[in-house]
Amino acid sequence: MRSAAFILSLLAGVYTLPTNTPRASNSVLLFDAPAFIDPADGTSTLISQEVFVFQDPVGDALTELTNIIKTGLALFGISGEDLSTAIERTKLFVAGGISDQSVSVAISGCSGAGVLADTADSGLALQNVSVGTCDTATQFSGQLVDDAATTSIVFASPDNGFGVISDIDDTVKISHVLDKIALAKATLFDDPTPVAGMPDLYATLSQTLNDPNFIYITGSPFQLYPFLRDFLETSFPETRGPIFAKNLTLSDPAGIFDLLFDDNDTFDFKLSQISRVQGMFPNKKFLTVGDSTEKDPETYGEAFRLFGDFIQCIWIRKVDDADNSDERFAAAFEGVPETKFRVYTDDDIVNVLPTIDVAGGSC
C-alpha cells in the first residue's frame, strides 16, 4: 500500500548506514497468532506463528534515522514536528534482522511449546507449529520460553461458523492513503483514529456472527506491527485478532521501486494471506471488509472466484477521491453474484450494515 511505499522511500537513505553501527542486544517481536485444529489428527492444535529476531538500533543508527525522516518530511513541506513518535513507530525499519535463530513459544492452556526453526536472513520466521492439546478457550497467552516478558495473544477458532477478514488502513483506521501529506502525518505523528462507527459495527458483528474470529490483513509492512497492534487493542478491544502484514525489508534497493510502482504487490500479498486463512479454516465462511482506495475490491473478488462460498460476503467502504466508478467495481466483481458484495458509504456504517443478517446469507 502507499503507506508502505512512503515509509520505505523515506527510509531509503538507511542503505548508507555504516556496517559497524553499534546495536543493542538481541530482541524478539512475537506476533499475535491464529490457532486451529491440526487436520492431520484432529486433536492437537497448530498455531501459525511469526517472529522477528533483531538487534535494536542505537546510537548513530537512530541519529541517522532522525535525519532521514527530517529530510523526507521536508520534501512534503512538513517541518517543526516532534520526531519522538515518528522514531518510535519506524525504528524497526533500521533494526538488524538476525538469521539462524530458533525460537520456542509456550502457550498457556496447551500441553506443548511451539518451536520455530531457524529464522531467515531477514530475521523473520513464519511457520505452523504444534502446541499439543489445548483447552477450549478462544484466547491464550503466548510467551517466549526463555523470556517471559515477550508475550503475545493466540486466537483460537474452530473450523466452522463465521469469521471476518478485515483490511486496516482506511477501512477501520483513518490513514488518508490517497493524500501523501496526510498519510505521512497519520503514520508518523497522529494518534490513530478509527473510521467512525467501525468499532461499534465490529462489536455488533461479534454478536450476530456468534463470536467470529477476526483476522486483519494489511498492506502495511511488518515494521509497523506494534503501532497497528496498539491501535486495535485500544479502538477494537472486543474484536482483536492477528495482523498479517507484509514482509518488507530494506536489504534490496530494487524492492523499493517494485513497491512504489507495482500496484499488484499488495493485491498478490493479500490474496496469498486469504489463501493462508482458507488453509487454516476451509469450512468457515468469511465476511471480508475493505475499502476502495487500493486493491481490496479486486482482491476480494478474486478470492471469491478462487474459493467460492468460503467468501460469504464482501463489504467495500467507498472512500472519497478513490476510483469508485461502476466500471471498476464491475470488473473487480466479475463472476461474483450481486448478492455477495456491497459498496457502502460512511452513513451505511451506522444505518445499514448493523441491520444486515450476514449469518442468514444476506450481504
mmCIF file of C-alpha atoms in Angstrom:
data_model
loop_
_atom_site.group_PDB
_atom_site.id
_atom_site.type_symbol
_atom_site.label_atom_id
_atom_site.label_comp_id
_atom_site.label_asym_id
_atom_site.label_seq_id
_atom_site.Cartn_x
_atom_site.Cartn_y
_atom_site.Cartn_z
ATOM 1 C CA MET A 1 0.000 0.000 0.000
ATOM 2 C CA ARG A 2 1.041 3.609 -0.330
ATOM 3 C CA SER A 3 1.867 3.957 3.377
ATOM 4 C CA ALA A 4 4.438 1.187 2.990
ATOM 5 C CA ALA A 5 5.811 2.839 -0.130
ATOM 6 C CA PHE A 6 6.047 6.183 1.625
ATOM 7 C CA ILE A 7 7.840 4.815 4.673
ATOM 8 C CA LEU A 8 10.286 2.723 2.672
ATOM 9 C CA SER A 9 11.076 5.537 0.259
ATOM 10 C CA LEU A 10 11.506 7.882 3.212
ATOM 11 C CA LEU A 11 13.996 5.481 4.752
ATOM 12 C CA ALA A 12 15.869 4.662 1.562
ATOM 13 C CA GLY A 13 18.872 6.523 2.939
ATOM 14 C CA VAL A 14 19.287 3.825 5.557
ATOM 15 C CA TYR A 15 21.400 1.981 2.997
ATOM 16 C CA THR A 16 24.174 4.417 3.801
ATOM 17 C CA LEU A 17 24.353 3.377 7.451
ATOM 18 C CA PRO A 18 27.857 2.190 8.340
ATOM 19 C CA THR A 19 28.199 -1.531 8.794
ATOM 20 C CA ASN A 20 29.822 -1.067 12.195
ATOM 21 C CA THR A 21 26.883 0.892 13.625
ATOM 22 C CA PRO A 22 26.625 -0.132 17.307
ATOM 23 C CA ARG A 23 23.490 -2.054 18.217
ATOM 24 C CA ALA A 24 21.950 -3.285 21.420
ATOM 25 C CA SER A 25 21.356 -6.925 22.365
ATOM 26 C CA ASN A 26 19.018 -9.264 20.505
ATOM 27 C CA SER A 27 15.275 -8.772 20.783
ATOM 28 C CA VAL A 28 12.285 -10.782 19.601
ATOM 29 C CA LEU A 29 8.984 -9.494 18.241
ATOM 30 C CA LEU A 30 6.380 -12.191 18.862
ATOM 31 C CA PHE A 31 3.351 -11.659 16.638
ATOM 32 C CA ASP A 32 -0.173 -12.498 17.759
ATOM 33 C CA ALA A 33 -1.194 -15.730 16.054
ATOM 34 C CA PRO A 34 -4.246 -17.709 14.935
ATOM 35 C CA ALA A 35 -4.697 -21.224 16.279
ATOM 36 C CA PHE A 36 -6.543 -24.061 14.562
ATOM 37 C CA ILE A 37 -7.009 -27.792 14.809
ATOM 38 C CA ASP A 38 -4.321 -29.884 13.130
ATOM 39 C CA PRO A 39 -6.121 -31.507 10.170
ATOM 40 C CA ALA A 40 -3.702 -34.443 10.304
ATOM 41 C CA ASP A 41 -5.001 -35.779 13.631
ATOM 42 C CA GLY A 42 -7.971 -33.646 14.692
ATOM 43 C CA THR A 43 -6.894 -33.426 18.337
ATOM 44 C CA SER A 44 -3.759 -31.288 18.560
ATOM 45 C CA THR A 45 -3.609 -27.576 17.876
ATOM 46 C CA LEU A 46 -1.416 -25.710 15.408
ATOM 47 C CA ILE A 47 -0.540 -22.044 15.622
ATOM 48 C CA SER A 48 0.531 -20.020 12.595
ATOM 49 C CA GLN A 49 3.335 -18.216 14.405
ATOM 50 C CA GLU A 50 5.511 -15.383 13.108
ATOM 51 C CA VAL A 51 8.559 -13.977 14.897
ATOM 52 C CA PHE A 52 11.157 -11.326 14.138
ATOM 53 C CA VAL A 53 14.568 -11.690 15.803
ATOM 54 C CA PHE A 54 16.591 -8.491 15.604
ATOM 55 C CA GLN A 55 19.103 -6.141 17.149
ATOM 56 C CA ASP A 56 17.689 -2.848 18.374
ATOM 57 C CA PRO A 57 19.214 0.153 16.626
ATOM 58 C CA VAL A 58 21.088 2.506 18.945
ATOM 59 C CA GLY A 59 23.420 5.466 18.713
ATOM 60 C CA ASP A 60 24.335 6.516 15.193
ATOM 61 C CA ALA A 61 21.577 4.405 13.654
ATOM 62 C CA LEU A 62 18.849 6.342 15.452
ATOM 63 C CA THR A 63 20.578 9.647 14.711
ATOM 64 C CA GLU A 64 20.704 8.751 11.037
ATOM 65 C CA LEU A 65 17.065 7.672 11.121
ATOM 66 C CA THR A 66 16.110 11.038 12.613
ATOM 67 C CA ASN A 67 17.945 12.902 9.851
ATOM 68 C CA ILE A 68 16.366 10.765 7.152
ATOM 69 C CA ILE A 69 12.871 11.407 8.478
ATOM 70 C CA LYS A 70 13.521 15.156 8.689
ATOM 71 C CA THR A 71 14.775 15.218 5.109
ATOM 72 C CA GLY A 72 11.916 13.127 3.799
ATOM 73 C CA LEU A 73 9.279 15.201 5.555
ATOM 74 C CA ALA A 74 10.797 18.412 4.223
ATOM 75 C CA LEU A 75 10.035 17.160 0.719
ATOM 76 C CA PHE A 76 6.364 17.212 1.716
ATOM 77 C CA GLY A 77 6.623 20.630 3.332
ATOM 78 C CA ILE A 78 6.364 19.209 6.856
ATOM 79 C CA SER A 79 8.682 20.666 9.494
ATOM 80 C CA GLY A 80 8.769 21.567 13.164
ATOM 81 C CA GLU A 81 7.247 18.285 14.328
ATOM 82 C CA ASP A 82 8.396 16.442 17.442
ATOM 83 C CA LEU A 83 10.040 13.371 15.930
ATOM 84 C CA SER A 84 9.973 11.154 19.012
ATOM 85 C CA THR A 85 6.725 9.448 17.984
ATOM 86 C CA ALA A 86 7.938 9.023 14.398
ATOM 87 C CA ILE A 87 11.187 7.442 15.567
ATOM 88 C CA GLU A 88 9.355 5.060 17.881
ATOM 89 C CA ARG A 89 6.989 3.956 15.098
ATOM 90 C CA THR A 90 9.678 3.455 12.456
ATOM 91 C CA LYS A 91 12.683 2.196 14.403
ATOM 92 C CA LEU A 92 12.119 -1.415 13.334
ATOM 93 C CA PHE A 93 12.993 -0.343 9.782
ATOM 94 C CA VAL A 94 16.594 0.033 10.922
ATOM 95 C CA ALA A 95 16.630 -2.984 13.234
ATOM 96 C CA GLY A 96 19.048 -5.611 12.001
ATOM 97 C CA GLY A 97 17.368 -8.971 11.461
ATOM 98 C CA ILE A 98 19.283 -11.960 12.808
ATOM 99 C CA SER A 99 19.287 -15.236 10.916
ATOM 100 C CA ASP A 100 19.605 -18.849 12.078
ATOM 101 C CA GLN A 101 17.748 -18.319 15.362
ATOM 102 C CA SER A 102 15.415 -20.958 16.773
ATOM 103 C CA VAL A 103 12.503 -19.663 18.848
ATOM 104 C CA SER A 104 10.327 -21.579 21.314
ATOM 105 C CA VAL A 105 6.902 -20.275 22.327
ATOM 106 C CA ALA A 106 4.938 -21.518 25.341
ATOM 107 C CA ILE A 107 1.139 -21.238 25.146
ATOM 108 C CA SER A 108 -0.968 -21.173 28.312
ATOM 109 C CA GLY A 109 -3.645 -23.843 28.286
ATOM 110 C CA CYS A 110 -1.742 -26.016 25.795
ATOM 111 C CA SER A 111 0.327 -29.109 26.527
ATOM 112 C CA GLY A 112 3.360 -28.288 24.395
ATOM 113 C CA ALA A 113 5.598 -25.445 23.274
ATOM 114 C CA GLY A 114 5.810 -24.386 19.652
ATOM 115 C CA VAL A 115 9.317 -24.478 18.232
ATOM 116 C CA LEU A 116 10.111 -22.411 15.147
ATOM 117 C CA ALA A 117 13.121 -23.478 13.105
ATOM 118 C CA ASP A 118 15.857 -21.073 12.123
ATOM 119 C CA THR A 119 14.959 -17.519 11.144
ATOM 120 C CA ALA A 120 15.715 -16.330 7.620
ATOM 121 C CA ASP A 121 18.310 -13.708 6.694
ATOM 122 C CA SER A 122 15.671 -11.052 7.363
ATOM 123 C CA GLY A 123 15.312 -12.270 10.960
ATOM 124 C CA LEU A 124 11.767 -13.453 10.255
ATOM 125 C CA ALA A 125 10.220 -16.871 10.603
ATOM 126 C CA LEU A 126 6.620 -17.879 9.861
ATOM 127 C CA GLN A 127 5.642 -21.482 10.493
ATOM 128 C CA ASN A 128 2.728 -23.659 11.542
ATOM 129 C CA VAL A 129 3.877 -25.302 14.761
ATOM 130 C CA SER A 130 2.137 -27.769 17.051
ATOM 131 C CA VAL A 131 1.429 -26.804 20.658
ATOM 132 C CA GLY A 132 -0.146 -30.142 21.601
ATOM 133 C CA THR A 133 -3.639 -30.353 23.012
ATOM 134 C CA CYS A 134 -5.289 -27.166 24.272
ATOM 135 C CA ASP A 135 -8.308 -26.367 26.393
ATOM 136 C CA THR A 136 -11.474 -24.852 24.949
ATOM 137 C CA ALA A 137 -10.621 -21.154 25.415
ATOM 138 C CA THR A 138 -10.714 -18.833 22.413
ATOM 139 C CA GLN A 139 -7.695 -16.801 23.540
ATOM 140 C CA PHE A 140 -4.420 -17.985 25.010
ATOM 141 C CA SER A 141 -1.347 -16.155 26.247
ATOM 142 C CA GLY A 142 1.905 -16.858 24.464
ATOM 143 C CA GLN A 143 5.402 -16.120 25.681
ATOM 144 C CA LEU A 144 8.954 -16.922 24.752
ATOM 145 C CA VAL A 145 10.211 -19.946 26.655
ATOM 146 C CA ASP A 146 13.404 -18.121 27.654
ATOM 147 C CA ASP A 147 11.903 -14.628 28.070
ATOM 148 C CA ALA A 148 8.573 -14.398 29.869
ATOM 149 C CA ALA A 149 8.426 -10.638 29.234
ATOM 150 C CA THR A 150 7.967 -11.177 25.486
ATOM 151 C CA THR A 151 4.321 -12.096 25.069
ATOM 152 C CA SER A 152 1.555 -12.460 22.505
ATOM 153 C CA ILE A 153 -2.070 -13.458 22.192
ATOM 154 C CA VAL A 154 -3.092 -16.637 20.388
ATOM 155 C CA PHE A 155 -6.601 -16.531 18.926
ATOM 156 C CA ALA A 156 -8.174 -19.976 18.623
ATOM 157 C CA SER A 157 -11.188 -20.760 16.482
ATOM 158 C CA PRO A 158 -12.950 -23.896 15.222
ATOM 159 C CA ASP A 159 -13.202 -24.775 11.548
ATOM 160 C CA ASN A 160 -16.876 -23.889 11.310
ATOM 161 C CA GLY A 161 -19.160 -20.921 11.704
ATOM 162 C CA PHE A 162 -18.092 -17.439 10.623
ATOM 163 C CA GLY A 163 -15.028 -15.260 10.568
ATOM 164 C CA VAL A 164 -14.139 -11.729 9.498
ATOM 165 C CA ILE A 165 -11.177 -10.774 7.322
ATOM 166 C CA SER A 166 -10.541 -7.039 7.540
ATOM 167 C CA ASP A 167 -8.218 -4.521 5.992
ATOM 168 C CA ILE A 168 -6.880 -1.800 8.320
ATOM 169 C CA ASP A 169 -5.897 1.418 6.529
ATOM 170 C CA ASP A 170 -8.972 3.478 5.561
ATOM 171 C CA THR A 171 -11.189 0.517 6.396
ATOM 172 C CA VAL A 172 -11.040 0.599 10.190
ATOM 173 C CA LYS A 173 -8.324 3.250 10.683
ATOM 174 C CA ILE A 174 -8.216 6.715 9.114
ATOM 175 C CA SER A 175 -4.937 6.715 7.157
ATOM 176 C CA HIS A 176 -5.576 9.070 4.208
ATOM 177 C CA VAL A 177 -3.887 6.665 1.813
ATOM 178 C CA LEU A 178 -4.652 8.891 -1.201
ATOM 179 C CA ASP A 179 -3.097 12.046 0.334
ATOM 180 C CA LYS A 180 0.674 11.752 0.844
ATOM 181 C CA ILE A 181 0.999 14.608 3.334
ATOM 182 C CA ALA A 182 -1.967 13.491 5.434
ATOM 183 C CA LEU A 183 -0.733 9.897 5.188
ATOM 184 C CA ALA A 184 2.708 10.913 6.455
ATOM 185 C CA LYS A 185 1.203 12.676 9.446
ATOM 186 C CA ALA A 186 -1.212 9.847 10.222
ATOM 187 C CA THR A 187 1.552 7.243 10.057
ATOM 188 C CA LEU A 188 4.306 9.135 11.853
ATOM 189 C CA PHE A 189 2.722 11.588 14.266
ATOM 190 C CA ASP A 190 -1.041 11.498 14.791
ATOM 191 C CA ASP A 191 -2.880 9.435 17.349
ATOM 192 C CA PRO A 192 -4.582 6.752 15.242
ATOM 193 C CA THR A 193 -8.278 7.361 14.680
ATOM 194 C CA PRO A 194 -10.827 4.658 13.875
ATOM 195 C CA VAL A 195 -13.227 5.111 10.987
ATOM 196 C CA ALA A 196 -16.390 6.446 12.630
ATOM 197 C CA GLY A 197 -18.802 3.693 13.585
ATOM 198 C CA MET A 198 -16.494 0.768 12.795
ATOM 199 C CA PRO A 199 -15.695 -0.253 16.401
ATOM 200 C CA ASP A 200 -19.413 -0.485 17.171
ATOM 201 C CA LEU A 201 -20.114 -2.279 13.895
ATOM 202 C CA TYR A 202 -17.454 -4.902 14.579
ATOM 203 C CA ALA A 203 -18.729 -5.330 18.133
ATOM 204 C CA THR A 204 -22.181 -5.946 16.654
ATOM 205 C CA LEU A 205 -20.769 -8.490 14.192
ATOM 206 C CA SER A 206 -19.102 -10.254 17.090
ATOM 207 C CA GLN A 207 -22.581 -10.868 18.475
ATOM 208 C CA THR A 208 -24.583 -11.541 15.307
ATOM 209 C CA LEU A 209 -21.968 -13.895 13.830
ATOM 210 C CA ASN A 210 -21.674 -15.766 17.145
ATOM 211 C CA ASP A 211 -18.117 -14.873 18.167
ATOM 212 C CA PRO A 212 -16.329 -14.982 14.801
ATOM 213 C CA ASN A 213 -12.567 -14.835 14.647
ATOM 214 C CA PHE A 214 -11.240 -11.549 13.271
ATOM 215 C CA ILE A 215 -8.108 -11.581 11.103
ATOM 216 C CA TYR A 216 -6.587 -8.308 9.904
ATOM 217 C CA ILE A 217 -4.700 -8.404 6.601
ATOM 218 C CA THR A 218 -2.827 -5.213 5.780
ATOM 219 C CA GLY A 219 -0.523 -3.996 3.034
ATOM 220 C CA SER A 220 1.487 -2.140 5.673
ATOM 221 C CA PRO A 221 4.965 -3.509 6.427
ATOM 222 C CA PHE A 222 5.514 -5.652 9.499
ATOM 223 C CA GLN A 223 7.754 -2.957 10.957
ATOM 224 C CA LEU A 224 4.561 -1.009 11.757
ATOM 225 C CA TYR A 225 3.046 -4.006 13.560
ATOM 226 C CA PRO A 226 3.489 -2.649 17.126
ATOM 227 C CA PHE A 227 1.767 0.609 16.120
ATOM 228 C CA LEU A 228 -1.125 -1.192 14.426
ATOM 229 C CA ARG A 229 -1.497 -3.713 17.250
ATOM 230 C CA ASP A 230 -1.753 -0.927 19.809
ATOM 231 C CA PHE A 231 -4.401 0.750 17.667
ATOM 232 C CA LEU A 232 -6.560 -2.383 17.511
ATOM 233 C CA GLU A 233 -6.115 -3.029 21.226
ATOM 234 C CA THR A 234 -7.296 0.500 22.015
ATOM 235 C CA SER A 235 -10.020 1.021 19.397
ATOM 236 C CA PHE A 236 -11.280 -2.539 18.775
ATOM 237 C CA PRO A 237 -10.842 -4.291 22.140
ATOM 238 C CA GLU A 238 -13.774 -6.656 21.554
ATOM 239 C CA THR A 239 -12.694 -7.748 18.082
ATOM 240 C CA ARG A 240 -8.944 -8.018 18.192
ATOM 241 C CA GLY A 241 -7.190 -10.619 16.117
ATOM 242 C CA PRO A 242 -3.872 -11.457 14.492
ATOM 243 C CA ILE A 243 -2.417 -8.995 11.995
ATOM 244 C CA PHE A 244 -0.907 -10.336 8.784
ATOM 245 C CA ALA A 245 1.458 -7.635 7.494
ATOM 246 C CA LYS A 246 3.878 -7.545 4.595
ATOM 247 C CA ASN A 247 7.435 -8.797 4.876
ATOM 248 C CA LEU A 248 9.233 -5.738 3.511
ATOM 249 C CA THR A 249 12.889 -5.095 4.275
ATOM 250 C CA LEU A 250 15.496 -2.576 3.175
ATOM 251 C CA SER A 251 18.081 -5.147 2.132
ATOM 252 C CA ASP A 252 17.298 -4.913 -1.588
ATOM 253 C CA PRO A 253 17.027 -1.410 -3.123
ATOM 254 C CA ALA A 254 15.255 -2.770 -6.205
ATOM 255 C CA GLY A 255 12.407 -3.878 -3.991
ATOM 256 C CA ILE A 256 11.591 -0.287 -3.137
ATOM 257 C CA PHE A 257 10.901 0.516 -6.781
ATOM 258 C CA ASP A 258 8.786 -2.608 -7.169
ATOM 259 C CA LEU A 259 6.751 -1.422 -4.227
ATOM 260 C CA LEU A 260 6.426 2.145 -5.474
ATOM 261 C CA PHE A 261 5.339 1.305 -8.990
ATOM 262 C CA ASP A 262 3.676 -2.131 -8.857
ATOM 263 C CA ASP A 263 0.121 -1.844 -7.530
ATOM 264 C CA ASN A 264 -0.239 -5.615 -7.814
ATOM 265 C CA ASP A 265 2.223 -6.081 -4.955
ATOM 266 C CA THR A 266 -0.468 -5.534 -2.328
ATOM 267 C CA PHE A 267 -3.010 -7.497 -4.373
ATOM 268 C CA ASP A 268 -0.696 -10.520 -4.509
ATOM 269 C CA PHE A 269 0.161 -10.303 -0.821
ATOM 270 C CA LYS A 270 -3.416 -10.026 0.398
ATOM 271 C CA LEU A 271 -4.599 -12.822 -1.865
ATOM 272 C CA SER A 272 -1.818 -15.072 -0.541
ATOM 273 C CA GLN A 273 -2.881 -14.316 3.026
ATOM 274 C CA ILE A 274 -6.537 -15.075 2.300
ATOM 275 C CA SER A 275 -5.323 -18.385 0.887
ATOM 276 C CA ARG A 276 -3.392 -18.894 4.119
ATOM 277 C CA VAL A 277 -6.589 -18.315 6.117
ATOM 278 C CA GLN A 278 -8.530 -20.672 3.862
ATOM 279 C CA GLY A 279 -5.933 -23.349 4.521
ATOM 280 C CA MET A 280 -6.463 -22.997 8.265
ATOM 281 C CA PHE A 281 -10.265 -22.738 8.191
ATOM 282 C CA PRO A 282 -11.515 -24.375 4.963
ATOM 283 C CA ASN A 283 -15.012 -24.964 6.334
ATOM 284 C CA LYS A 284 -15.639 -21.492 7.720
ATOM 285 C CA LYS A 285 -17.432 -18.688 5.917
ATOM 286 C CA PHE A 286 -15.832 -15.253 5.988
ATOM 287 C CA LEU A 287 -17.102 -11.709 5.692
ATOM 288 C CA THR A 288 -14.344 -9.663 4.042
ATOM 289 C CA VAL A 289 -14.214 -5.920 4.705
ATOM 290 C CA GLY A 290 -12.073 -3.415 2.810
ATOM 291 C CA ASP A 291 -12.129 -0.072 1.036
ATOM 292 C CA SER A 292 -11.839 1.430 -2.436
ATOM 293 C CA THR A 293 -8.504 3.257 -2.088
ATOM 294 C CA GLU A 294 -6.370 0.443 -3.470
ATOM 295 C CA LYS A 295 -6.933 -3.204 -4.403
ATOM 296 C CA ASP A 296 -9.445 -4.574 -1.892
ATOM 297 C CA PRO A 297 -12.325 -4.916 -4.399
ATOM 298 C CA GLU A 298 -10.083 -6.742 -6.864
ATOM 299 C CA THR A 299 -8.529 -8.896 -4.119
ATOM 300 C CA TYR A 300 -11.811 -9.982 -2.566
ATOM 301 C CA GLY A 301 -13.401 -10.528 -5.972
ATOM 302 C CA GLU A 302 -10.549 -12.824 -6.983
ATOM 303 C CA ALA A 303 -10.735 -14.608 -3.616
ATOM 304 C CA PHE A 304 -14.409 -15.375 -4.260
ATOM 305 C CA ARG A 305 -13.590 -16.700 -7.735
ATOM 306 C CA LEU A 306 -10.903 -18.935 -6.213
ATOM 307 C CA PHE A 307 -12.640 -20.109 -3.042
ATOM 308 C CA GLY A 308 -16.358 -19.686 -3.719
ATOM 309 C CA ASP A 309 -18.617 -19.572 -0.688
ATOM 310 C CA PHE A 310 -15.654 -19.518 1.697
ATOM 311 C CA ILE A 311 -16.175 -15.803 0.993
ATOM 312 C CA GLN A 312 -19.692 -15.359 2.365
ATOM 313 C CA CYS A 313 -19.892 -11.623 1.754
ATOM 314 C CA ILE A 314 -17.731 -8.681 0.602
ATOM 315 C CA TRP A 315 -18.082 -5.167 2.014
ATOM 316 C CA ILE A 316 -16.147 -2.276 0.462
ATOM 317 C CA ARG A 317 -16.031 1.185 2.014
ATOM 318 C CA LYS A 318 -16.487 3.890 -0.632
ATOM 319 C CA VAL A 319 -13.682 6.400 0.044
ATOM 320 C CA ASP A 320 -13.882 9.898 -1.413
ATOM 321 C CA ASP A 321 -11.468 10.592 -4.297
ATOM 322 C CA ALA A 322 -10.850 6.891 -4.908
ATOM 323 C CA ASP A 323 -11.871 5.189 -8.144
ATOM 324 C CA ASN A 324 -15.474 4.431 -7.255
ATOM 325 C CA SER A 325 -16.681 4.009 -10.825
ATOM 326 C CA ASP A 326 -19.235 1.428 -11.811
ATOM 327 C CA GLU A 327 -16.753 0.141 -14.391
ATOM 328 C CA ARG A 328 -14.132 -0.535 -11.730
ATOM 329 C CA PHE A 329 -16.493 -2.468 -9.477
ATOM 330 C CA ALA A 330 -17.990 -4.385 -12.397
ATOM 331 C CA ALA A 331 -14.516 -5.588 -13.361
ATOM 332 C CA ALA A 332 -13.478 -6.327 -9.779
ATOM 333 C CA PHE A 333 -16.604 -8.380 -9.062
ATOM 334 C CA GLU A 334 -16.962 -10.102 -12.404
ATOM 335 C CA GLY A 335 -18.450 -13.532 -11.730
ATOM 336 C CA VAL A 336 -19.416 -12.592 -8.175
ATOM 337 C CA PRO A 337 -23.195 -12.615 -7.605
ATOM 338 C CA GLU A 338 -24.603 -9.196 -6.760
ATOM 339 C CA THR A 339 -25.976 -10.694 -3.572
ATOM 340 C CA LYS A 340 -22.400 -11.371 -2.412
ATOM 341 C CA PHE A 341 -20.925 -7.850 -2.322
ATOM 342 C CA ARG A 342 -21.823 -4.359 -1.185
ATOM 343 C CA VAL A 343 -20.133 -0.979 -1.651
ATOM 344 C CA TYR A 344 -21.072 1.080 1.379
ATOM 345 C CA THR A 345 -20.861 4.715 2.433
ATOM 346 C CA ASP A 346 -19.865 6.094 5.816
ATOM 347 C CA ASP A 347 -23.548 6.684 6.616
ATOM 348 C CA ASP A 348 -24.194 2.995 5.955
ATOM 349 C CA ILE A 349 -21.744 2.014 8.709
ATOM 350 C CA VAL A 350 -24.253 3.188 11.296
ATOM 351 C CA ASN A 351 -27.573 2.989 9.490
ATOM 352 C CA VAL A 352 -27.396 -0.087 7.235
ATOM 353 C CA LEU A 353 -24.579 -2.548 7.920
ATOM 354 C CA PRO A 354 -25.594 -3.395 11.514
ATOM 355 C CA THR A 355 -29.028 -4.483 10.257
ATOM 356 C CA ILE A 356 -27.766 -6.959 7.655
ATOM 357 C CA ASP A 357 -28.190 -10.639 8.538
ATOM 358 C CA VAL A 358 -24.847 -11.895 7.237
ATOM 359 C CA ALA A 359 -25.207 -15.147 9.179
ATOM 360 C CA GLY A 360 -28.524 -15.724 7.416
ATOM 361 C CA GLY A 361 -26.987 -15.249 3.961
ATOM 362 C CA SER A 362 -27.646 -11.553 3.369
ATOM 363 C CA CYS A 363 -24.900 -9.181 2.321
#
